[in-house]
Amino acid sequence: MTDTTNTTVTDERADLLETLAKHRHFLRFTTRDLTDEQAGTRSTASALCLGGLIKHVASVERSWAAFIVEGASAMPDFSAMTEADFAKRADEFRMLPGETLAGVLAEYEEVARRTDELVAKLSDLNASHPLPRAPWFDGDARWSARRVLLHIIAETAQHAGHADIIRESLDGARTMG
């Protein structure tokens, strides 16, 4: 069982939240003992840095949690995004001047808390909405709250793996092993 803001969550919801918590931990753990400068360092050929990955995962989780409640209106029309929109979106993959690792981690923790609270209070994991417009989604596809949570878990796990590679390239430290 997972205890989320005084609400005991059991069964499938507990499994989903436990799995998400595990991957969130792996992602956050990659930043242990780093300075702000190190968290913003690109240590591989990729443009990714640890602080930027955490910002991105927090943004994705926040958006998809809003989708669970509000549907596609909570997200942009990706098919209508301009180059300027994509450039602004790229800022979530890097640490910007004035941003700190502590601040990025605190924001991620708050996003996680709100998502966990939402999952605990959902009346039905089968409730669904049409997906937002995007070239990568079928025009009439719908996702249930359950499917969205699985997507958030997959996104977090994928980026935790990226973070592990970045951290190992940065200073040799690894998340596991």
mmCIF file of the C-alpha atoms, coordinates in Angstrom:
data_MODEL
# 
_entry.id   MODEL 
# 
loop_
_atom_site.group_PDB 
_atom_site.id 
_atom_site.type_symbol 
_atom_site.label_atom_id 
_atom_site.label_alt_id 
_atom_site.label_comp_id 
_atom_site.label_asym_id 
_atom_site.label_entity_id 
_atom_site.label_seq_id 
_atom_site.pdbx_PDB_ins_code 
_atom_site.Cartn_x 
_atom_site.Cartn_y 
_atom_site.Cartn_z 
_atom_site.occupancy 
_atom_site.B_iso_or_equiv 
_atom_site.pdbx_formal_charge 
_atom_site.auth_seq_id 
_atom_site.auth_comp_id 
_atom_site.auth_asym_id 
_atom_site.auth_atom_id 
_atom_site.pdbx_PDB_model_num 
ATOM 1   C CA . MET A 1 1   ? 0.000   0.000  0.000   1.00 0.00 ? 1   MET A CA 1 
ATOM 2   C CA . THR A 1 2   ? 1.064   3.558  -0.716  1.00 0.00 ? 2   THR A CA 1 
ATOM 3   C CA . ASP A 1 3   ? 0.027   6.371  1.591   1.00 0.00 ? 3   ASP A CA 1 
ATOM 4   C CA . THR A 1 4   ? -0.644  9.549  -0.395  1.00 0.00 ? 4   THR A CA 1 
ATOM 5   C CA . THR A 1 5   ? -1.707  12.672 1.508   1.00 0.00 ? 5   THR A CA 1 
ATOM 6   C CA . ASN A 1 6   ? -3.625  10.732 4.158   1.00 0.00 ? 6   ASN A CA 1 
ATOM 7   C CA . THR A 1 7   ? -5.426  8.622  1.556   1.00 0.00 ? 7   THR A CA 1 
ATOM 8   C CA . THR A 1 8   ? -4.530  4.945  1.501   1.00 0.00 ? 8   THR A CA 1 
ATOM 9   C CA . VAL A 1 9   ? -4.220  3.740  -2.063  1.00 0.00 ? 9   VAL A CA 1 
ATOM 10  C CA . THR A 1 10  ? -4.457  0.040  -2.815  1.00 0.00 ? 10  THR A CA 1 
ATOM 11  C CA . ASP A 1 11  ? -4.525  -2.393 -5.702  1.00 0.00 ? 11  ASP A CA 1 
ATOM 12  C CA . GLU A 1 12  ? -3.815  -1.137 -9.221  1.00 0.00 ? 12  GLU A CA 1 
ATOM 13  C CA . ARG A 1 13  ? -3.391  2.499  -8.203  1.00 0.00 ? 13  ARG A CA 1 
ATOM 14  C CA . ALA A 1 14  ? -0.826  1.493  -5.577  1.00 0.00 ? 14  ALA A CA 1 
ATOM 15  C CA . ASP A 1 15  ? 1.062   -0.528 -8.187  1.00 0.00 ? 15  ASP A CA 1 
ATOM 16  C CA . LEU A 1 16  ? 1.074   2.369  -10.641 1.00 0.00 ? 16  LEU A CA 1 
ATOM 17  C CA . LEU A 1 17  ? 2.162   4.890  -8.019  1.00 0.00 ? 17  LEU A CA 1 
ATOM 18  C CA . GLU A 1 18  ? 4.825   2.577  -6.605  1.00 0.00 ? 18  GLU A CA 1 
ATOM 19  C CA . THR A 1 19  ? 6.298   1.982  -10.055 1.00 0.00 ? 19  THR A CA 1 
ATOM 20  C CA . LEU A 1 20  ? 6.250   5.696  -10.842 1.00 0.00 ? 20  LEU A CA 1 
ATOM 21  C CA . ALA A 1 21  ? 7.876   6.503  -7.480  1.00 0.00 ? 21  ALA A CA 1 
ATOM 22  C CA . LYS A 1 22  ? 10.666  3.996  -8.185  1.00 0.00 ? 22  LYS A CA 1 
ATOM 23  C CA . HIS A 1 23  ? 11.530  5.586  -11.532 1.00 0.00 ? 23  HIS A CA 1 
ATOM 24  C CA . ARG A 1 24  ? 11.262  9.102  -10.108 1.00 0.00 ? 24  ARG A CA 1 
ATOM 25  C CA . HIS A 1 25  ? 13.763  8.039  -7.437  1.00 0.00 ? 25  HIS A CA 1 
ATOM 26  C CA . PHE A 1 26  ? 16.194  6.690  -10.047 1.00 0.00 ? 26  PHE A CA 1 
ATOM 27  C CA . LEU A 1 27  ? 15.965  9.957  -11.986 1.00 0.00 ? 27  LEU A CA 1 
ATOM 28  C CA . ARG A 1 28  ? 16.470  12.157 -8.920  1.00 0.00 ? 28  ARG A CA 1 
ATOM 29  C CA . PHE A 1 29  ? 19.255  9.910  -7.596  1.00 0.00 ? 29  PHE A CA 1 
ATOM 30  C CA . THR A 1 30  ? 21.400  10.684 -10.644 1.00 0.00 ? 30  THR A CA 1 
ATOM 31  C CA . THR A 1 31  ? 21.780  14.254 -9.338  1.00 0.00 ? 31  THR A CA 1 
ATOM 32  C CA . ARG A 1 32  ? 23.098  13.356 -5.872  1.00 0.00 ? 32  ARG A CA 1 
ATOM 33  C CA . ASP A 1 33  ? 26.049  15.453 -4.713  1.00 0.00 ? 33  ASP A CA 1 
ATOM 34  C CA . LEU A 1 34  ? 26.110  17.606 -7.869  1.00 0.00 ? 34  LEU A CA 1 
ATOM 35  C CA . THR A 1 35  ? 26.568  21.343 -8.115  1.00 0.00 ? 35  THR A CA 1 
ATOM 36  C CA . ASP A 1 36  ? 24.252  23.508 -10.198 1.00 0.00 ? 36  ASP A CA 1 
ATOM 37  C CA . GLU A 1 37  ? 26.991  23.777 -12.807 1.00 0.00 ? 37  GLU A CA 1 
ATOM 38  C CA . GLN A 1 38  ? 27.360  19.995 -13.026 1.00 0.00 ? 38  GLN A CA 1 
ATOM 39  C CA . ALA A 1 39  ? 23.566  19.552 -13.267 1.00 0.00 ? 39  ALA A CA 1 
ATOM 40  C CA . GLY A 1 40  ? 23.607  21.872 -16.285 1.00 0.00 ? 40  GLY A CA 1 
ATOM 41  C CA . THR A 1 41  ? 26.590  20.250 -17.985 1.00 0.00 ? 41  THR A CA 1 
ATOM 42  C CA . ARG A 1 42  ? 26.221  18.379 -21.265 1.00 0.00 ? 42  ARG A CA 1 
ATOM 43  C CA . SER A 1 43  ? 28.482  15.363 -20.771 1.00 0.00 ? 43  SER A CA 1 
ATOM 44  C CA . THR A 1 44  ? 27.601  13.434 -23.934 1.00 0.00 ? 44  THR A CA 1 
ATOM 45  C CA . ALA A 1 45  ? 27.073  14.286 -27.606 1.00 0.00 ? 45  ALA A CA 1 
ATOM 46  C CA . SER A 1 46  ? 23.428  14.889 -26.711 1.00 0.00 ? 46  SER A CA 1 
ATOM 47  C CA . ALA A 1 47  ? 22.106  18.342 -25.761 1.00 0.00 ? 47  ALA A CA 1 
ATOM 48  C CA . LEU A 1 48  ? 20.690  16.803 -22.586 1.00 0.00 ? 48  LEU A CA 1 
ATOM 49  C CA . CYS A 1 49  ? 21.829  17.619 -19.059 1.00 0.00 ? 49  CYS A CA 1 
ATOM 50  C CA . LEU A 1 50  ? 20.603  16.218 -15.750 1.00 0.00 ? 50  LEU A CA 1 
ATOM 51  C CA . GLY A 1 51  ? 18.805  19.353 -14.590 1.00 0.00 ? 51  GLY A CA 1 
ATOM 52  C CA . GLY A 1 52  ? 17.150  19.706 -17.989 1.00 0.00 ? 52  GLY A CA 1 
ATOM 53  C CA . LEU A 1 53  ? 15.968  16.100 -17.972 1.00 0.00 ? 53  LEU A CA 1 
ATOM 54  C CA . ILE A 1 54  ? 14.312  16.615 -14.601 1.00 0.00 ? 54  ILE A CA 1 
ATOM 55  C CA . LYS A 1 55  ? 12.689  19.842 -15.842 1.00 0.00 ? 55  LYS A CA 1 
ATOM 56  C CA . HIS A 1 56  ? 11.422  18.004 -18.920 1.00 0.00 ? 56  HIS A CA 1 
ATOM 57  C CA . VAL A 1 57  ? 10.026  15.041 -17.000 1.00 0.00 ? 57  VAL A CA 1 
ATOM 58  C CA . ALA A 1 58  ? 8.293   17.418 -14.565 1.00 0.00 ? 58  ALA A CA 1 
ATOM 59  C CA . SER A 1 59  ? 6.776   19.343 -17.472 1.00 0.00 ? 59  SER A CA 1 
ATOM 60  C CA . VAL A 1 60  ? 5.585   16.183 -19.209 1.00 0.00 ? 60  VAL A CA 1 
ATOM 61  C CA . GLU A 1 61  ? 4.084   14.799 -16.002 1.00 0.00 ? 61  GLU A CA 1 
ATOM 62  C CA . ARG A 1 62  ? 2.368   18.119 -15.226 1.00 0.00 ? 62  ARG A CA 1 
ATOM 63  C CA . SER A 1 63  ? 0.869   18.290 -18.740 1.00 0.00 ? 63  SER A CA 1 
ATOM 64  C CA . TRP A 1 64  ? -0.374  14.717 -18.789 1.00 0.00 ? 64  TRP A CA 1 
ATOM 65  C CA . ALA A 1 65  ? -1.860  15.020 -15.295 1.00 0.00 ? 65  ALA A CA 1 
ATOM 66  C CA . ALA A 1 66  ? -3.756  18.081 -16.516 1.00 0.00 ? 66  ALA A CA 1 
ATOM 67  C CA . PHE A 1 67  ? -4.902  16.016 -19.518 1.00 0.00 ? 67  PHE A CA 1 
ATOM 68  C CA . ILE A 1 68  ? -6.393  13.412 -17.175 1.00 0.00 ? 68  ILE A CA 1 
ATOM 69  C CA . VAL A 1 69  ? -8.601  16.131 -15.678 1.00 0.00 ? 69  VAL A CA 1 
ATOM 70  C CA . GLU A 1 70  ? -9.213  18.537 -18.572 1.00 0.00 ? 70  GLU A CA 1 
ATOM 71  C CA . GLY A 1 71  ? -8.613  16.527 -21.719 1.00 0.00 ? 71  GLY A CA 1 
ATOM 72  C CA . ALA A 1 72  ? -6.839  17.782 -24.832 1.00 0.00 ? 72  ALA A CA 1 
ATOM 73  C CA . SER A 1 73  ? -7.547  21.425 -23.984 1.00 0.00 ? 73  SER A CA 1 
ATOM 74  C CA . ALA A 1 74  ? -4.851  21.162 -21.286 1.00 0.00 ? 74  ALA A CA 1 
ATOM 75  C CA . MET A 1 75  ? -2.194  20.593 -23.945 1.00 0.00 ? 75  MET A CA 1 
ATOM 76  C CA . PRO A 1 76  ? -1.015  22.501 -26.990 1.00 0.00 ? 76  PRO A CA 1 
ATOM 77  C CA . ASP A 1 77  ? -1.998  21.676 -30.541 1.00 0.00 ? 77  ASP A CA 1 
ATOM 78  C CA . PHE A 1 78  ? 1.364   20.157 -31.412 1.00 0.00 ? 78  PHE A CA 1 
ATOM 79  C CA . SER A 1 79  ? 0.512   20.131 -35.116 1.00 0.00 ? 79  SER A CA 1 
ATOM 80  C CA . ALA A 1 80  ? 0.307   23.961 -35.061 1.00 0.00 ? 80  ALA A CA 1 
ATOM 81  C CA . MET A 1 81  ? 3.528   24.640 -33.137 1.00 0.00 ? 81  MET A CA 1 
ATOM 82  C CA . THR A 1 82  ? 5.957   27.091 -34.725 1.00 0.00 ? 82  THR A CA 1 
ATOM 83  C CA . GLU A 1 83  ? 9.741   27.077 -34.699 1.00 0.00 ? 83  GLU A CA 1 
ATOM 84  C CA . ALA A 1 84  ? 9.560   29.634 -31.854 1.00 0.00 ? 84  ALA A CA 1 
ATOM 85  C CA . ASP A 1 85  ? 7.279   27.277 -29.890 1.00 0.00 ? 85  ASP A CA 1 
ATOM 86  C CA . PHE A 1 86  ? 9.727   24.408 -30.351 1.00 0.00 ? 86  PHE A CA 1 
ATOM 87  C CA . ALA A 1 87  ? 12.665  26.646 -29.375 1.00 0.00 ? 87  ALA A CA 1 
ATOM 88  C CA . LYS A 1 88  ? 10.855  27.632 -26.174 1.00 0.00 ? 88  LYS A CA 1 
ATOM 89  C CA . ARG A 1 89  ? 10.061  23.977 -25.490 1.00 0.00 ? 89  ARG A CA 1 
ATOM 90  C CA . ALA A 1 90  ? 13.765  23.154 -25.871 1.00 0.00 ? 90  ALA A CA 1 
ATOM 91  C CA . ASP A 1 91  ? 14.441  25.326 -22.795 1.00 0.00 ? 91  ASP A CA 1 
ATOM 92  C CA . GLU A 1 92  ? 12.952  22.601 -20.626 1.00 0.00 ? 92  GLU A CA 1 
ATOM 93  C CA . PHE A 1 93  ? 15.853  20.341 -21.593 1.00 0.00 ? 93  PHE A CA 1 
ATOM 94  C CA . ARG A 1 94  ? 18.531  22.609 -20.138 1.00 0.00 ? 94  ARG A CA 1 
ATOM 95  C CA . MET A 1 95  ? 19.293  24.586 -17.015 1.00 0.00 ? 95  MET A CA 1 
ATOM 96  C CA . LEU A 1 96  ? 18.686  28.256 -17.715 1.00 0.00 ? 96  LEU A CA 1 
ATOM 97  C CA . PRO A 1 97  ? 20.551  31.137 -16.046 1.00 0.00 ? 97  PRO A CA 1 
ATOM 98  C CA . GLY A 1 98  ? 19.297  31.555 -12.492 1.00 0.00 ? 98  GLY A CA 1 
ATOM 99  C CA . GLU A 1 99  ? 17.903  28.032 -12.238 1.00 0.00 ? 99  GLU A CA 1 
ATOM 100 C CA . THR A 1 100 ? 19.286  25.773 -9.538  1.00 0.00 ? 100 THR A CA 1 
ATOM 101 C CA . LEU A 1 101 ? 19.304  22.040 -9.128  1.00 0.00 ? 101 LEU A CA 1 
ATOM 102 C CA . ALA A 1 102 ? 17.537  22.452 -5.778  1.00 0.00 ? 102 ALA A CA 1 
ATOM 103 C CA . GLY A 1 103 ? 14.810  24.503 -7.457  1.00 0.00 ? 103 GLY A CA 1 
ATOM 104 C CA . VAL A 1 104 ? 14.370  22.020 -10.302 1.00 0.00 ? 104 VAL A CA 1 
ATOM 105 C CA . LEU A 1 105 ? 14.166  19.117 -7.852  1.00 0.00 ? 105 LEU A CA 1 
ATOM 106 C CA . ALA A 1 106 ? 11.676  20.986 -5.634  1.00 0.00 ? 106 ALA A CA 1 
ATOM 107 C CA . GLU A 1 107 ? 9.425   21.698 -8.618  1.00 0.00 ? 107 GLU A CA 1 
ATOM 108 C CA . TYR A 1 108 ? 9.592   18.053 -9.682  1.00 0.00 ? 108 TYR A CA 1 
ATOM 109 C CA . GLU A 1 109 ? 8.695   16.971 -6.139  1.00 0.00 ? 109 GLU A CA 1 
ATOM 110 C CA . GLU A 1 110 ? 5.661   19.270 -6.182  1.00 0.00 ? 110 GLU A CA 1 
ATOM 111 C CA . VAL A 1 111 ? 4.533   17.963 -9.580  1.00 0.00 ? 111 VAL A CA 1 
ATOM 112 C CA . ALA A 1 112 ? 4.920   14.391 -8.285  1.00 0.00 ? 112 ALA A CA 1 
ATOM 113 C CA . ARG A 1 113 ? 2.921   15.188 -5.147  1.00 0.00 ? 113 ARG A CA 1 
ATOM 114 C CA . ARG A 1 114 ? 0.072   16.660 -7.197  1.00 0.00 ? 114 ARG A CA 1 
ATOM 115 C CA . THR A 1 115 ? 0.041   13.704 -9.599  1.00 0.00 ? 115 THR A CA 1 
ATOM 116 C CA . ASP A 1 116 ? -0.011  11.191 -6.747  1.00 0.00 ? 116 ASP A CA 1 
ATOM 117 C CA . GLU A 1 117 ? -2.868  13.088 -5.107  1.00 0.00 ? 117 GLU A CA 1 
ATOM 118 C CA . LEU A 1 118 ? -4.793  13.126 -8.401  1.00 0.00 ? 118 LEU A CA 1 
ATOM 119 C CA . VAL A 1 119 ? -4.350  9.378  -8.896  1.00 0.00 ? 119 VAL A CA 1 
ATOM 120 C CA . ALA A 1 120 ? -5.531  8.698  -5.340  1.00 0.00 ? 120 ALA A CA 1 
ATOM 121 C CA . LYS A 1 121 ? -8.698  10.717 -5.912  1.00 0.00 ? 121 LYS A CA 1 
ATOM 122 C CA . LEU A 1 122 ? -9.604  9.605  -9.439  1.00 0.00 ? 122 LEU A CA 1 
ATOM 123 C CA . SER A 1 123 ? -13.024 8.047  -9.585  1.00 0.00 ? 123 SER A CA 1 
ATOM 124 C CA . ASP A 1 124 ? -12.207 5.857  -12.604 1.00 0.00 ? 124 ASP A CA 1 
ATOM 125 C CA . LEU A 1 125 ? -8.898  4.907  -14.236 1.00 0.00 ? 125 LEU A CA 1 
ATOM 126 C CA . ASN A 1 126 ? -10.883 4.046  -17.375 1.00 0.00 ? 126 ASN A CA 1 
ATOM 127 C CA . ALA A 1 127 ? -12.102 7.627  -17.893 1.00 0.00 ? 127 ALA A CA 1 
ATOM 128 C CA . SER A 1 128 ? -10.686 8.821  -21.198 1.00 0.00 ? 128 SER A CA 1 
ATOM 129 C CA . HIS A 1 129 ? -10.284 11.854 -23.426 1.00 0.00 ? 129 HIS A CA 1 
ATOM 130 C CA . PRO A 1 130 ? -9.390  12.317 -27.084 1.00 0.00 ? 130 PRO A CA 1 
ATOM 131 C CA . LEU A 1 131 ? -5.680  12.983 -27.481 1.00 0.00 ? 131 LEU A CA 1 
ATOM 132 C CA . PRO A 1 132 ? -4.440  16.458 -28.403 1.00 0.00 ? 132 PRO A CA 1 
ATOM 133 C CA . ARG A 1 133 ? -3.696  17.185 -32.034 1.00 0.00 ? 133 ARG A CA 1 
ATOM 134 C CA . ALA A 1 134 ? -0.211  16.014 -32.902 1.00 0.00 ? 134 ALA A CA 1 
ATOM 135 C CA . PRO A 1 135 ? 1.407   14.433 -35.946 1.00 0.00 ? 135 PRO A CA 1 
ATOM 136 C CA . TRP A 1 136 ? 2.361   11.394 -33.836 1.00 0.00 ? 136 TRP A CA 1 
ATOM 137 C CA . PHE A 1 137 ? -1.190  10.599 -32.617 1.00 0.00 ? 137 PHE A CA 1 
ATOM 138 C CA . ASP A 1 138 ? -4.013  9.032  -34.614 1.00 0.00 ? 138 ASP A CA 1 
ATOM 139 C CA . GLY A 1 139 ? -6.742  11.600 -35.193 1.00 0.00 ? 139 GLY A CA 1 
ATOM 140 C CA . ASP A 1 140 ? -9.428  9.771  -33.228 1.00 0.00 ? 140 ASP A CA 1 
ATOM 141 C CA . ALA A 1 141 ? -7.329  8.130  -30.517 1.00 0.00 ? 141 ALA A CA 1 
ATOM 142 C CA . ARG A 1 142 ? -8.328  8.362  -26.865 1.00 0.00 ? 142 ARG A CA 1 
ATOM 143 C CA . TRP A 1 143 ? -6.294  7.642  -23.763 1.00 0.00 ? 143 TRP A CA 1 
ATOM 144 C CA . SER A 1 144 ? -7.669  6.582  -20.422 1.00 0.00 ? 144 SER A CA 1 
ATOM 145 C CA . ALA A 1 145 ? -6.238  7.887  -17.161 1.00 0.00 ? 145 ALA A CA 1 
ATOM 146 C CA . ARG A 1 146 ? -4.575  4.467  -16.813 1.00 0.00 ? 146 ARG A CA 1 
ATOM 147 C CA . ARG A 1 147 ? -2.910  4.790  -20.239 1.00 0.00 ? 147 ARG A CA 1 
ATOM 148 C CA . VAL A 1 148 ? -1.694  8.292  -19.369 1.00 0.00 ? 148 VAL A CA 1 
ATOM 149 C CA . LEU A 1 149 ? -0.166  7.019  -16.116 1.00 0.00 ? 149 LEU A CA 1 
ATOM 150 C CA . LEU A 1 150 ? 1.579   4.223  -18.003 1.00 0.00 ? 150 LEU A CA 1 
ATOM 151 C CA . HIS A 1 151 ? 2.926   6.842  -20.414 1.00 0.00 ? 151 HIS A CA 1 
ATOM 152 C CA . ILE A 1 152 ? 4.223   8.985  -17.519 1.00 0.00 ? 152 ILE A CA 1 
ATOM 153 C CA . ILE A 1 153 ? 5.919   5.908  -16.044 1.00 0.00 ? 153 ILE A CA 1 
ATOM 154 C CA . ALA A 1 154 ? 7.508   5.009  -19.393 1.00 0.00 ? 154 ALA A CA 1 
ATOM 155 C CA . GLU A 1 155 ? 8.687   8.589  -19.965 1.00 0.00 ? 155 GLU A CA 1 
ATOM 156 C CA . THR A 1 156 ? 10.188  8.779  -16.471 1.00 0.00 ? 156 THR A CA 1 
ATOM 157 C CA . ALA A 1 157 ? 11.932  5.398  -16.810 1.00 0.00 ? 157 ALA A CA 1 
ATOM 158 C CA . GLN A 1 158 ? 13.321  6.255  -20.246 1.00 0.00 ? 158 GLN A CA 1 
ATOM 159 C CA . HIS A 1 159 ? 14.752  9.549  -19.029 1.00 0.00 ? 159 HIS A CA 1 
ATOM 160 C CA . ALA A 1 160 ? 16.112  7.960  -15.841 1.00 0.00 ? 160 ALA A CA 1 
ATOM 161 C CA . GLY A 1 161 ? 18.171  5.760  -18.147 1.00 0.00 ? 161 GLY A CA 1 
ATOM 162 C CA . HIS A 1 162 ? 19.328  8.793  -20.107 1.00 0.00 ? 162 HIS A CA 1 
ATOM 163 C CA . ALA A 1 163 ? 20.231  10.491 -16.823 1.00 0.00 ? 163 ALA A CA 1 
ATOM 164 C CA . ASP A 1 164 ? 22.290  7.491  -15.721 1.00 0.00 ? 164 ASP A CA 1 
ATOM 165 C CA . ILE A 1 165 ? 24.361  7.683  -18.919 1.00 0.00 ? 165 ILE A CA 1 
ATOM 166 C CA . ILE A 1 166 ? 24.821  11.438 -18.533 1.00 0.00 ? 166 ILE A CA 1 
ATOM 167 C CA . ARG A 1 167 ? 25.896  11.079 -14.913 1.00 0.00 ? 167 ARG A CA 1 
ATOM 168 C CA . GLU A 1 168 ? 28.343  8.300  -15.670 1.00 0.00 ? 168 GLU A CA 1 
ATOM 169 C CA . SER A 1 169 ? 29.806  10.410 -18.483 1.00 0.00 ? 169 SER A CA 1 
ATOM 170 C CA . LEU A 1 170 ? 30.023  13.389 -16.146 1.00 0.00 ? 170 LEU A CA 1 
ATOM 171 C CA . ASP A 1 171 ? 31.987  11.854 -13.269 1.00 0.00 ? 171 ASP A CA 1 
ATOM 172 C CA . GLY A 1 172 ? 31.778  8.065  -13.397 1.00 0.00 ? 172 GLY A CA 1 
ATOM 173 C CA . ALA A 1 173 ? 28.979  7.781  -10.818 1.00 0.00 ? 173 ALA A CA 1 
ATOM 174 C CA . ARG A 1 174 ? 26.130  5.408  -11.631 1.00 0.00 ? 174 ARG A CA 1 
ATOM 175 C CA . THR A 1 175 ? 22.597  5.008  -10.388 1.00 0.00 ? 175 THR A CA 1 
ATOM 176 C CA . MET A 1 176 ? 22.921  1.253  -9.981  1.00 0.00 ? 176 MET A CA 1 
ATOM 177 C CA . GLY A 1 177 ? 25.697  -1.316 -10.051 1.00 0.00 ? 177 GLY A CA 1 
# 
